[in-house]
Amino acid sequence: MRQSSTRREFLTQLGVGAIALTPNVWPPRSYERRATEAPRPVQTVLGPIDPAKLGFTLPHDHIFAGSAGILETWPALVGGRAAFRDRVVGKLTTMKAEGVDTIVDVTPSDIGRDIRFLEDVSRRSGVQIVACTGHWLNPSLTMAARTVDELADFFRLEIEHGIDGTDVKPGVIKVATDREGVTPFLEKALRAAARASKATGTSVTTHTYAVGRIGEKQAEIFEAEGLSPTSVCLGHSDETTDMDYLTGLARRGYTLGIDHNPQGLRPPAAGLPSWQQRATTVKQMIDAGFTDKLFLSNDWYFGVTIAGTGAMDVMDKLNPDGMLFVTRKTIPYLKQLGVTDAQIRAITVDNPRRFFSRA
Ligand SMILES: [Zn+2]
C-alpha cells in the first residue's frame, strides 16, 4: 500500500513534471517564432543589428565567388589576399559614399565564402555585410553524400552557432536551381533550406532560371515542406518579362529578386531583357500592387574565379558601375518611368528590413 502510494506519487510527480517541462523544453523557443513577435535583429558579419539600421540594402550581390576555401588556399588567383582586400575596400568605400548601407552576400561556403575576409572588409569600409549559409548548384562529393536532414543540420549549425569556428552568424539561407531544374541533389538542398528556415526563422533566397519558370518548381518544394512563401525570395526573376509568371508568384506571397540588372547590358543576341525592360517590369509590378514583393540588386562580384582568368575585367568593362549599377542606372530610370521616391524607398529599405528580420 505504502509502496503503491509512493509509486503513484512518483508517477504523478513525473507526470506533473513532464507537463510543466514540455513547453519550455520542446520545441525550444527559437523553433516557435510567431508573426506577432518583435522583429529579430539582423545578423551581419560584425554582429546582430537593429533591423532599422539596415538602410539601403542590396539583397543579392557577392564580394567574391569561387570555390570552397580558395581565398585561403590560392589567393594569387585574385592577385593576393591583401591586394584583393584593398581593392574590395576601395569599391565598398565608394558604394558607402553613394548611399549603399548594406550588402547581402549570397556566396555560401561551396562557392568560396570567407567569413574572416567579409568581417575585415566590412570593418574597414563601414558597409554592413550580411553573410549566408546554404548551398549553390554543384555539390562536392561530401555534400552530395548528405541526407536532407544532415544538410538542414549544417545550415542550422551555422545559423545557431556561427560560421567556420567564429561566432559570426548568417542572416539568410541561399539555395539554387538552374535550367536543368530540380535535380536530386538540389531538391535535397531546397528541402533542407525549408526545414532550417522553419526551425530558425531565417529567410531563404534563391538562384533560379525564370525563363524556364523554375521559380515555380522551387515554390512547389518549399510549399510541400510547409515553408511560408513570405520567407522566400526567388532570385533572378528579372530574366523574364512574363507578367503572368511574376504576378502569380508574388500573389502567392513570394518576394521576387529583380537582381540581375547589369545582365541587361549584354547584347540583344543573348536573348535576355535589357536593363530598361527589367526596370519596366518593376514599374508594372508596382502598378499591379506588388511594391512590397520586390528586391533590387546587381548579382555582381569584386572577384570571381569560377570563370577563366580575366573574366572579372571583361565583366567590369561591360558594366563599369559594378555593384553601383542599380543606384546609378536602374533607380534613375525608374524615376523617369514615374516610380516615386517613396516606392523606391519601400523596395530598397523597407522590404529588406522586413525580409531579413523575419520573426
Ligand atoms: Zn548570385
GROMACS .gro file of N, CA and C in nm, residues 119-241:
model
  369
  119GLU      N    1   3.435   3.995  -4.269
  119GLU     CA    2   3.444   4.078  -4.148
  119GLU      C    3   3.543   4.193  -4.170
  120ASP      N    4   3.657   4.158  -4.225
  120ASP     CA    5   3.766   4.254  -4.244
  120ASP      C    6   3.722   4.369  -4.336
  121VAL      N    7   3.663   4.334  -4.452
  121VAL     CA    8   3.629   4.442  -4.547
  121VAL      C    9   3.509   4.523  -4.498
  122SER      N   10   3.422   4.461  -4.421
  122SER     CA   11   3.310   4.536  -4.365
  122SER      C   12   3.360   4.637  -4.262
  123ARG      N   13   3.450   4.592  -4.176
  123ARG     CA   14   3.503   4.681  -4.072
  123ARG      C   15   3.579   4.798  -4.134
  124ARG      N   16   3.659   4.770  -4.238
  124ARG     CA   17   3.742   4.875  -4.298
  124ARG      C   18   3.661   4.975  -4.380
  125SER      N   19   3.548   4.930  -4.437
  125SER     CA   20   3.473   5.016  -4.530
  125SER      C   21   3.352   5.083  -4.466
  126GLY      N   22   3.299   5.022  -4.359
  126GLY     CA   23   3.176   5.074  -4.300
  126GLY      C   24   3.050   5.026  -4.368
  127VAL      N   25   3.062   4.945  -4.475
  127VAL     CA   26   2.943   4.886  -4.536
  127VAL      C   27   2.905   4.762  -4.456
  128GLN      N   28   2.780   4.752  -4.416
  128GLN     CA   29   2.733   4.634  -4.343
  128GLN      C   30   2.719   4.518  -4.441
  129ILE      N   31   2.763   4.400  -4.400
  129ILE     CA   32   2.752   4.281  -4.486
  129ILE      C   33   2.677   4.172  -4.410
  130VAL      N   34   2.575   4.119  -4.475
  130VAL     CA   35   2.502   4.003  -4.422
  130VAL      C   36   2.553   3.881  -4.499
  131ALA      N   37   2.603   3.781  -4.428
  131ALA     CA   38   2.653   3.659  -4.492
  131ALA      C   39   2.541   3.555  -4.502
  132CYS      N   40   2.566   3.449  -4.577
  132CYS     CA   41   2.463   3.345  -4.592
  132CYS      C   42   2.516   3.208  -4.556
  133THR      N   43   2.422   3.119  -4.523
  133THR     CA   44   2.451   2.976  -4.523
  133THR      C   45   2.380   2.919  -4.646
  134GLY      N   46   2.379   2.787  -4.661
  134GLY     CA   47   2.309   2.728  -4.774
  134GLY      C   48   2.405   2.661  -4.871
  135HIS      N   49   2.362   2.647  -4.994
  135HIS     CA   50   2.443   2.576  -5.094
  135HIS      C   51   2.404   2.621  -5.234
  136TRP      N   52   2.505   2.632  -5.323
  136TRP     CA   53   2.479   2.669  -5.463
  136TRP      C   54   2.462   2.542  -5.546
  137LEU      N   55   2.489   2.548  -5.674
  137LEU     CA   56   2.444   2.443  -5.768
  137LEU      C   57   2.521   2.312  -5.761
  138ASN      N   58   2.656   2.319  -5.751
  138ASN     CA   59   2.737   2.199  -5.776
  138ASN      C   60   2.791   2.141  -5.647
  139PRO      N   61   2.744   2.023  -5.605
  139PRO     CA   62   2.790   1.970  -5.477
  139PRO      C   63   2.928   1.905  -5.486
  140SER      N   64   3.007   1.919  -5.379
  140SER     CA   65   3.127   1.837  -5.363
  140SER      C   66   3.082   1.695  -5.334
  141LEU      N   67   3.173   1.600  -5.337
  141LEU     CA   68   3.137   1.461  -5.305
  141LEU      C   69   3.079   1.453  -5.165
  142THR      N   70   3.136   1.531  -5.073
  142THR     CA   71   3.088   1.530  -4.934
  142THR      C   72   2.944   1.578  -4.926
  143MET      N   73   2.914   1.690  -4.990
  143MET     CA   74   2.778   1.744  -4.981
  143MET      C   75   2.680   1.656  -5.056
  144ALA      N   76   2.722   1.600  -5.168
  144ALA     CA   77   2.633   1.513  -5.246
  144ALA      C   78   2.591   1.390  -5.164
  145ALA      N   79   2.677   1.347  -5.073
  145ALA     CA   80   2.651   1.225  -4.995
  145ALA      C   81   2.565   1.250  -4.871
  146ARG      N   82   2.527   1.374  -4.845
  146ARG     CA   83   2.449   1.405  -4.725
  146ARG      C   84   2.299   1.389  -4.750
  147THR      N   85   2.226   1.358  -4.641
  147THR     CA   86   2.080   1.350  -4.648
  147THR      C   87   2.020   1.489  -4.633
  148VAL      N   88   1.890   1.500  -4.659
  148VAL     CA   89   1.821   1.628  -4.640
  148VAL      C   90   1.841   1.679  -4.497
  149ASP      N   91   1.818   1.591  -4.400
  149ASP     CA   92   1.826   1.638  -4.261
  149ASP      C   93   1.969   1.674  -4.220
  150GLU      N   94   2.067   1.604  -4.277
  150GLU     CA   95   2.205   1.642  -4.247
  150GLU      C   96   2.236   1.781  -4.303
  151LEU      N   97   2.189   1.808  -4.426
  151LEU     CA   98   2.211   1.942  -4.483
  151LEU      C   99   2.140   2.048  -4.399
  152ALA      N  100   2.017   2.017  -4.357
  152ALA     CA  101   1.943   2.111  -4.273
  152ALA      C  102   2.018   2.136  -4.142
  153ASP      N  103   2.075   2.028  -4.085
  153ASP     CA  104   2.152   2.043  -3.960
  153ASP      C  105   2.274   2.132  -3.981
  154PHE      N  106   2.338   2.118  -4.097
  154PHE     CA  107   2.455   2.201  -4.127
  154PHE      C  108   2.414   2.349  -4.137
  155PHE      N  109   2.304   2.376  -4.207
  155PHE     CA  110   2.258   2.515  -4.218
  155PHE      C  111   2.225   2.570  -4.079
  156ARG      N  112   2.159   2.487  -3.998
  156ARG     CA  113   2.120   2.532  -3.864
  156ARG      C  114   2.242   2.552  -3.775
  157LEU      N  115   2.340   2.467  -3.791
  157LEU     CA  116   2.463   2.480  -3.712
  157LEU      C  117   2.523   2.619  -3.736
  158GLU      N  118   2.530   2.659  -3.861
  158GLU     CA  119   2.587   2.791  -3.892
  158GLU      C  120   2.497   2.902  -3.837
  159ILE      N  121   2.365   2.886  -3.854
  159ILE     CA  122   2.271   2.989  -3.809
  159ILE      C  123   2.273   3.004  -3.657
  160GLU      N  124   2.282   2.892  -3.587
  160GLU     CA  125   2.270   2.897  -3.442
  160GLU      C  126   2.403   2.913  -3.369
  161HIS      N  127   2.512   2.866  -3.431
  161HIS     CA  128   2.641   2.868  -3.360
  161HIS      C  129   2.748   2.952  -3.428
  162GLY      N  130   2.735   2.980  -3.557
  162GLY     CA  131   2.836   3.060  -3.625
  162GLY      C  132   2.907   2.983  -3.735
  163ILE      N  133   2.981   3.057  -3.815
  163ILE     CA  134   3.044   3.006  -3.937
  163ILE      C  135   3.193   2.983  -3.916
  164ASP      N  136   3.241   2.866  -3.957
  164ASP     CA  137   3.385   2.837  -3.961
  164ASP      C  138   3.457   2.865  -3.829
  165GLY      N  139   3.392   2.829  -3.719
  165GLY     CA  140   3.458   2.845  -3.589
  165GLY      C  141   3.452   2.985  -3.533
  166THR      N  142   3.387   3.078  -3.604
  166THR     CA  143   3.369   3.214  -3.550
  166THR      C  144   3.229   3.220  -3.486
  167ASP      N  145   3.197   3.332  -3.423
  167ASP     CA  146   3.059   3.347  -3.376
  167ASP      C  147   2.977   3.431  -3.473
  168VAL      N  148   3.027   3.448  -3.596
  168VAL     CA  149   2.953   3.523  -3.699
  168VAL      C  150   2.844   3.434  -3.757
  169LYS      N  151   2.721   3.484  -3.754
  169LYS     CA  152   2.608   3.404  -3.800
  169LYS      C  153   2.554   3.456  -3.932
  170PRO      N  154   2.505   3.366  -4.016
  170PRO     CA  155   2.447   3.409  -4.143
  170PRO      C  156   2.309   3.470  -4.120
  171GLY      N  157   2.268   3.560  -4.211
  171GLY     CA  158   2.139   3.624  -4.199
  171GLY      C  159   2.037   3.575  -4.298
  172VAL      N  160   2.076   3.477  -4.381
  172VAL     CA  161   1.985   3.426  -4.483
  172VAL      C  162   2.037   3.290  -4.530
  173ILE      N  163   1.946   3.209  -4.587
  173ILE     CA  164   1.982   3.076  -4.642
  173ILE      C  165   1.971   3.085  -4.793
  174LYS      N  166   2.080   3.053  -4.863
  174LYS     CA  167   2.082   3.062  -5.010
  174LYS      C  168   2.076   2.921  -5.068
  175VAL      N  169   1.988   2.899  -5.164
  175VAL     CA  170   1.986   2.773  -5.240
  175VAL      C  171   1.960   2.804  -5.387
  176ALA      N  172   1.979   2.704  -5.473
  176ALA     CA  173   1.981   2.732  -5.616
  176ALA      C  174   1.926   2.617  -5.699
  177THR      N  175   1.859   2.655  -5.808
  177THR     CA  176   1.837   2.561  -5.918
  177THR      C  177   1.854   2.640  -6.046
  178ASP      N  178   1.895   2.574  -6.152
  178ASP     CA  179   1.917   2.645  -6.279
  178ASP      C  180   1.834   2.578  -6.388
  179ARG      N  181   1.878   2.591  -6.513
  179ARG     CA  182   1.790   2.549  -6.623
  179ARG      C  183   1.761   2.400  -6.624
  180GLU      N  184   1.848   2.321  -6.558
  180GLU     CA  185   1.822   2.175  -6.551
  180GLU      C  186   1.712   2.143  -6.451
  181GLY      N  187   1.666   2.245  -6.377
  181GLY     CA  188   1.555   2.223  -6.285
  181GLY      C  189   1.599   2.160  -6.154
  182VAL      N  190   1.504   2.094  -6.090
  182VAL     CA  191   1.528   2.042  -5.956
  182VAL      C  192   1.590   1.902  -5.967
  183THR      N  193   1.723   1.897  -5.971
  183THR     CA  194   1.794   1.769  -5.974
  183THR      C  195   1.787   1.706  -5.834
  184PRO      N  196   1.820   1.576  -5.822
  184PRO     CA  197   1.808   1.512  -5.689
  184PRO      C  198   1.886   1.584  -5.580
  185PHE      N  199   2.010   1.627  -5.607
  185PHE     CA  200   2.083   1.697  -5.501
  185PHE      C  201   2.018   1.831  -5.469
  186LEU      N  202   1.979   1.905  -5.573
  186LEU     CA  203   1.921   2.038  -5.549
  186LEU      C  204   1.788   2.028  -5.475
  187GLU      N  205   1.714   1.921  -5.500
  187GLU     CA  206   1.591   1.901  -5.423
  187GLU      C  207   1.623   1.882  -5.274
  188LYS      N  208   1.730   1.806  -5.246
  188LYS     CA  209   1.770   1.789  -5.105
  188LYS      C  210   1.805   1.924  -5.043
  189ALA      N  211   1.880   2.005  -5.119
  189ALA     CA  212   1.922   2.136  -5.066
  189ALA      C  213   1.802   2.228  -5.043
  190LEU      N  214   1.705   2.226  -5.135
  190LEU     CA  215   1.585   2.310  -5.119
  190LEU      C  216   1.505   2.266  -4.997
  191ARG      N  217   1.486   2.135  -4.983
  191ARG     CA  218   1.411   2.085  -4.866
  191ARG      C  219   1.485   2.117  -4.736
  192ALA      N  220   1.617   2.103  -4.739
  192ALA     CA  221   1.696   2.133  -4.619
  192ALA      C  222   1.685   2.281  -4.583
  193ALA      N  223   1.686   2.368  -4.685
  193ALA     CA  224   1.673   2.512  -4.661
  193ALA      C  225   1.538   2.541  -4.596
  194ALA      N  226   1.432   2.476  -4.648
  194ALA     CA  227   1.298   2.497  -4.592
  194ALA      C  228   1.294   2.453  -4.446
  195ARG      N  229   1.353   2.337  -4.417
  195ARG     CA  230   1.349   2.286  -4.279
  195ARG      C  231   1.430   2.376  -4.185
  196ALA      N  232   1.547   2.420  -4.231
  196ALA     CA  233   1.630   2.507  -4.147
  196ALA      C  234   1.561   2.643  -4.127
  197SER      N  235   1.493   2.690  -4.231
  197SER     CA  236   1.422   2.818  -4.221
  197SER      C  237   1.308   2.808  -4.121
  198LYS      N  238   1.231   2.699  -4.130
  198LYS     CA  239   1.119   2.682  -4.037
  198LYS      C  240   1.169   2.669  -3.893
  199ALA      N  241   1.283   2.604  -3.875
  199ALA     CA  242   1.335   2.582  -3.740
  199ALA      C  243   1.394   2.708  -3.679
  200THR      N  244   1.445   2.799  -3.762
  200THR     CA  245   1.521   2.912  -3.708
  200THR      C  246   1.458   3.048  -3.737
  201GLY      N  247   1.362   3.054  -3.831
  201GLY     CA  248   1.304   3.183  -3.869
  201GLY      C  249   1.390   3.261  -3.967
  202THR      N  250   1.498   3.201  -4.018
  202THR     CA  251   1.585   3.269  -4.114
  202THR      C  252   1.527   3.255  -4.256
  203SER      N  253   1.519   3.365  -4.329
  203SER     CA  254   1.459   3.362  -4.462
  203SER      C  255   1.548   3.290  -4.564
  204VAL      N  256   1.487   3.256  -4.677
  204VAL     CA  257   1.555   3.181  -4.785
  204VAL      C  258   1.561   3.269  -4.909
  205THR      N  259   1.676   3.269  -4.976
  205THR     CA  260   1.687   3.342  -5.103
  205THR      C  261   1.747   3.249  -5.207
  206THR      N  262   1.698   3.256  -5.331
  206THR     CA  263   1.738   3.154  -5.428
  206THR      C  264   1.801   3.212  -5.554
  207HIS      N  265   1.870   3.122  -5.623
  207HIS     CA  266   1.912   3.143  -5.760
  207HIS      C  267   1.818   3.056  -5.843
  208THR      N  268   1.756   3.114  -5.946
  208THR     CA  269   1.668   3.031  -6.027
  208THR      C  270   1.675   3.073  -6.172
  209TYR      N  271   1.606   3.001  -6.256
  209TYR     CA  272   1.607   3.025  -6.400
  209TYR      C  273   1.464   3.059  -6.441
  210ALA      N  274   1.437   3.191  -6.439
  210ALA     CA  275   1.299   3.236  -6.457
  210ALA      C  276   1.246   3.204  -6.597
  211VAL      N  277   1.335   3.202  -6.698
  211VAL     CA  278   1.290   3.178  -6.835
  211VAL      C  279   1.219   3.042  -6.844
  212GLY      N  280   1.269   2.945  -6.768
  212GLY     CA  281   1.206   2.812  -6.767
  212GLY      C  282   1.103   2.798  -6.656
  213ARG      N  283   1.059   2.911  -6.598
  213ARG     CA  284   0.962   2.912  -6.487
  213ARG      C  285   1.005   2.821  -6.372
  214ILE      N  286   1.140   2.815  -6.349
  214ILE     CA  287   1.191   2.723  -6.246
  214ILE      C  288   1.155   2.773  -6.105
  215GLY      N  289   1.126   2.904  -6.092
  215GLY     CA  290   1.081   2.954  -5.962
  215GLY      C  291   0.958   2.880  -5.913
  216GLU      N  292   0.872   2.842  -6.006
  216GLU     CA  293   0.751   2.768  -5.966
  216GLU      C  294   0.785   2.629  -5.912
  217LYS      N  295   0.892   2.570  -5.968
  217LYS     CA  296   0.937   2.439  -5.920
  217LYS      C  297   0.994   2.451  -5.778
  218GLN      N  298   1.068   2.559  -5.755
  218GLN     CA  299   1.120   2.580  -5.619
  218GLN      C  300   1.004   2.600  -5.523
  219ALA      N  301   0.906   2.680  -5.566
  219ALA     CA  302   0.790   2.709  -5.481
  219ALA      C  303   0.718   2.581  -5.441
  220GLU      N  304   0.702   2.488  -5.535
  220GLU     CA  305   0.634   2.361  -5.506
  220GLU      C  306   0.702   2.289  -5.390
  221ILE      N  307   0.835   2.288  -5.393
  221ILE     CA  308   0.909   2.215  -5.289
  221ILE      C  309   0.900   2.287  -5.155
  222PHE      N  310   0.916   2.419  -5.157
  222PHE     CA  311   0.905   2.494  -5.032
  222PHE      C  312   0.766   2.473  -4.970
  223GLU      N  313   0.663   2.478  -5.054
  223GLU     CA  314   0.528   2.465  -5.000
  223GLU      C  315   0.501   2.322  -4.952
  224ALA      N  316   0.560   2.222  -5.022
  224ALA     CA  317   0.545   2.083  -4.976
  224ALA      C  318   0.610   2.065  -4.839
  225GLU      N  319   0.713   2.145  -4.810
  225GLU     CA  320   0.780   2.139  -4.679
  225GLU      C  321   0.710   2.227  -4.575
  226GLY      N  322   0.606   2.299  -4.619
  226GLY     CA  323   0.531   2.382  -4.523
  226GLY      C  324   0.597   2.515  -4.493
  227LEU      N  325   0.687   2.560  -4.581
  227LEU     CA  326   0.752   2.691  -4.561
  227LEU      C  327   0.664   2.800  -4.619
  228SER      N  328   0.646   2.909  -4.544
  228SER     CA  329   0.564   3.019  -4.593
  228SER      C  330   0.635   3.094  -4.706
  229PRO      N  331   0.564   3.121  -4.817
  229PRO     CA  332   0.624   3.199  -4.927
  229PRO      C  333   0.676   3.335  -4.882
  230THR      N  334   0.621   3.389  -4.773
  230THR     CA  335   0.669   3.521  -4.728
  230THR      C  336   0.812   3.513  -4.674
  231SER      N  337   0.863   3.392  -4.654
  231SER     CA  338   1.002   3.375  -4.607
  231SER      C  339   1.098   3.350  -4.722
  232VAL      N  340   1.051   3.365  -4.848
  232VAL     CA  341   1.134   3.325  -4.962
  232VAL      C  342   1.144   3.437  -5.065
  233CYS      N  343   1.267   3.463  -5.112
  233CYS     CA  344   1.287   3.546  -5.231
  233CYS      C  345   1.334   3.457  -5.345
  234LEU      N  346   1.263   3.461  -5.457
  234LEU     CA  347   1.301   3.385  -5.576
  234LEU      C  348   1.389   3.477  -5.661
  235GLY      N  349   1.517   3.444  -5.666
  235GLY     CA  350   1.615   3.533  -5.727
  235GLY      C  351   1.616   3.527  -5.879
  236HIS      N  352   1.676   3.628  -5.938
  236HIS     CA  353   1.695   3.637  -6.084
  236HIS      C  354   1.562   3.630  -6.159
  237SER      N  355   1.457   3.678  -6.096
  237SER     CA  356   1.325   3.675  -6.161
  237SER      C  357   1.316   3.774  -6.276
  238ASP      N  358   1.415   3.865  -6.286
  238ASP     CA  359   1.414   3.963  -6.395
  238ASP      C  360   1.467   3.908  -6.526
  239GLU      N  361   1.499   3.778  -6.531
  239GLU     CA  362   1.538   3.720  -6.661
  239GLU      C  363   1.416   3.698  -6.750
  240THR      N  364   1.298   3.720  -6.695
  240THR     CA  365   1.176   3.709  -6.776
  240THR      C  366   1.094   3.838  -6.761
  241THR      N  367   1.012   3.866  -6.862
  241THR     CA  368   0.918   3.979  -6.851
  241THR      C  369   0.775   3.925  -6.849
   0.00000   0.00000   0.00000
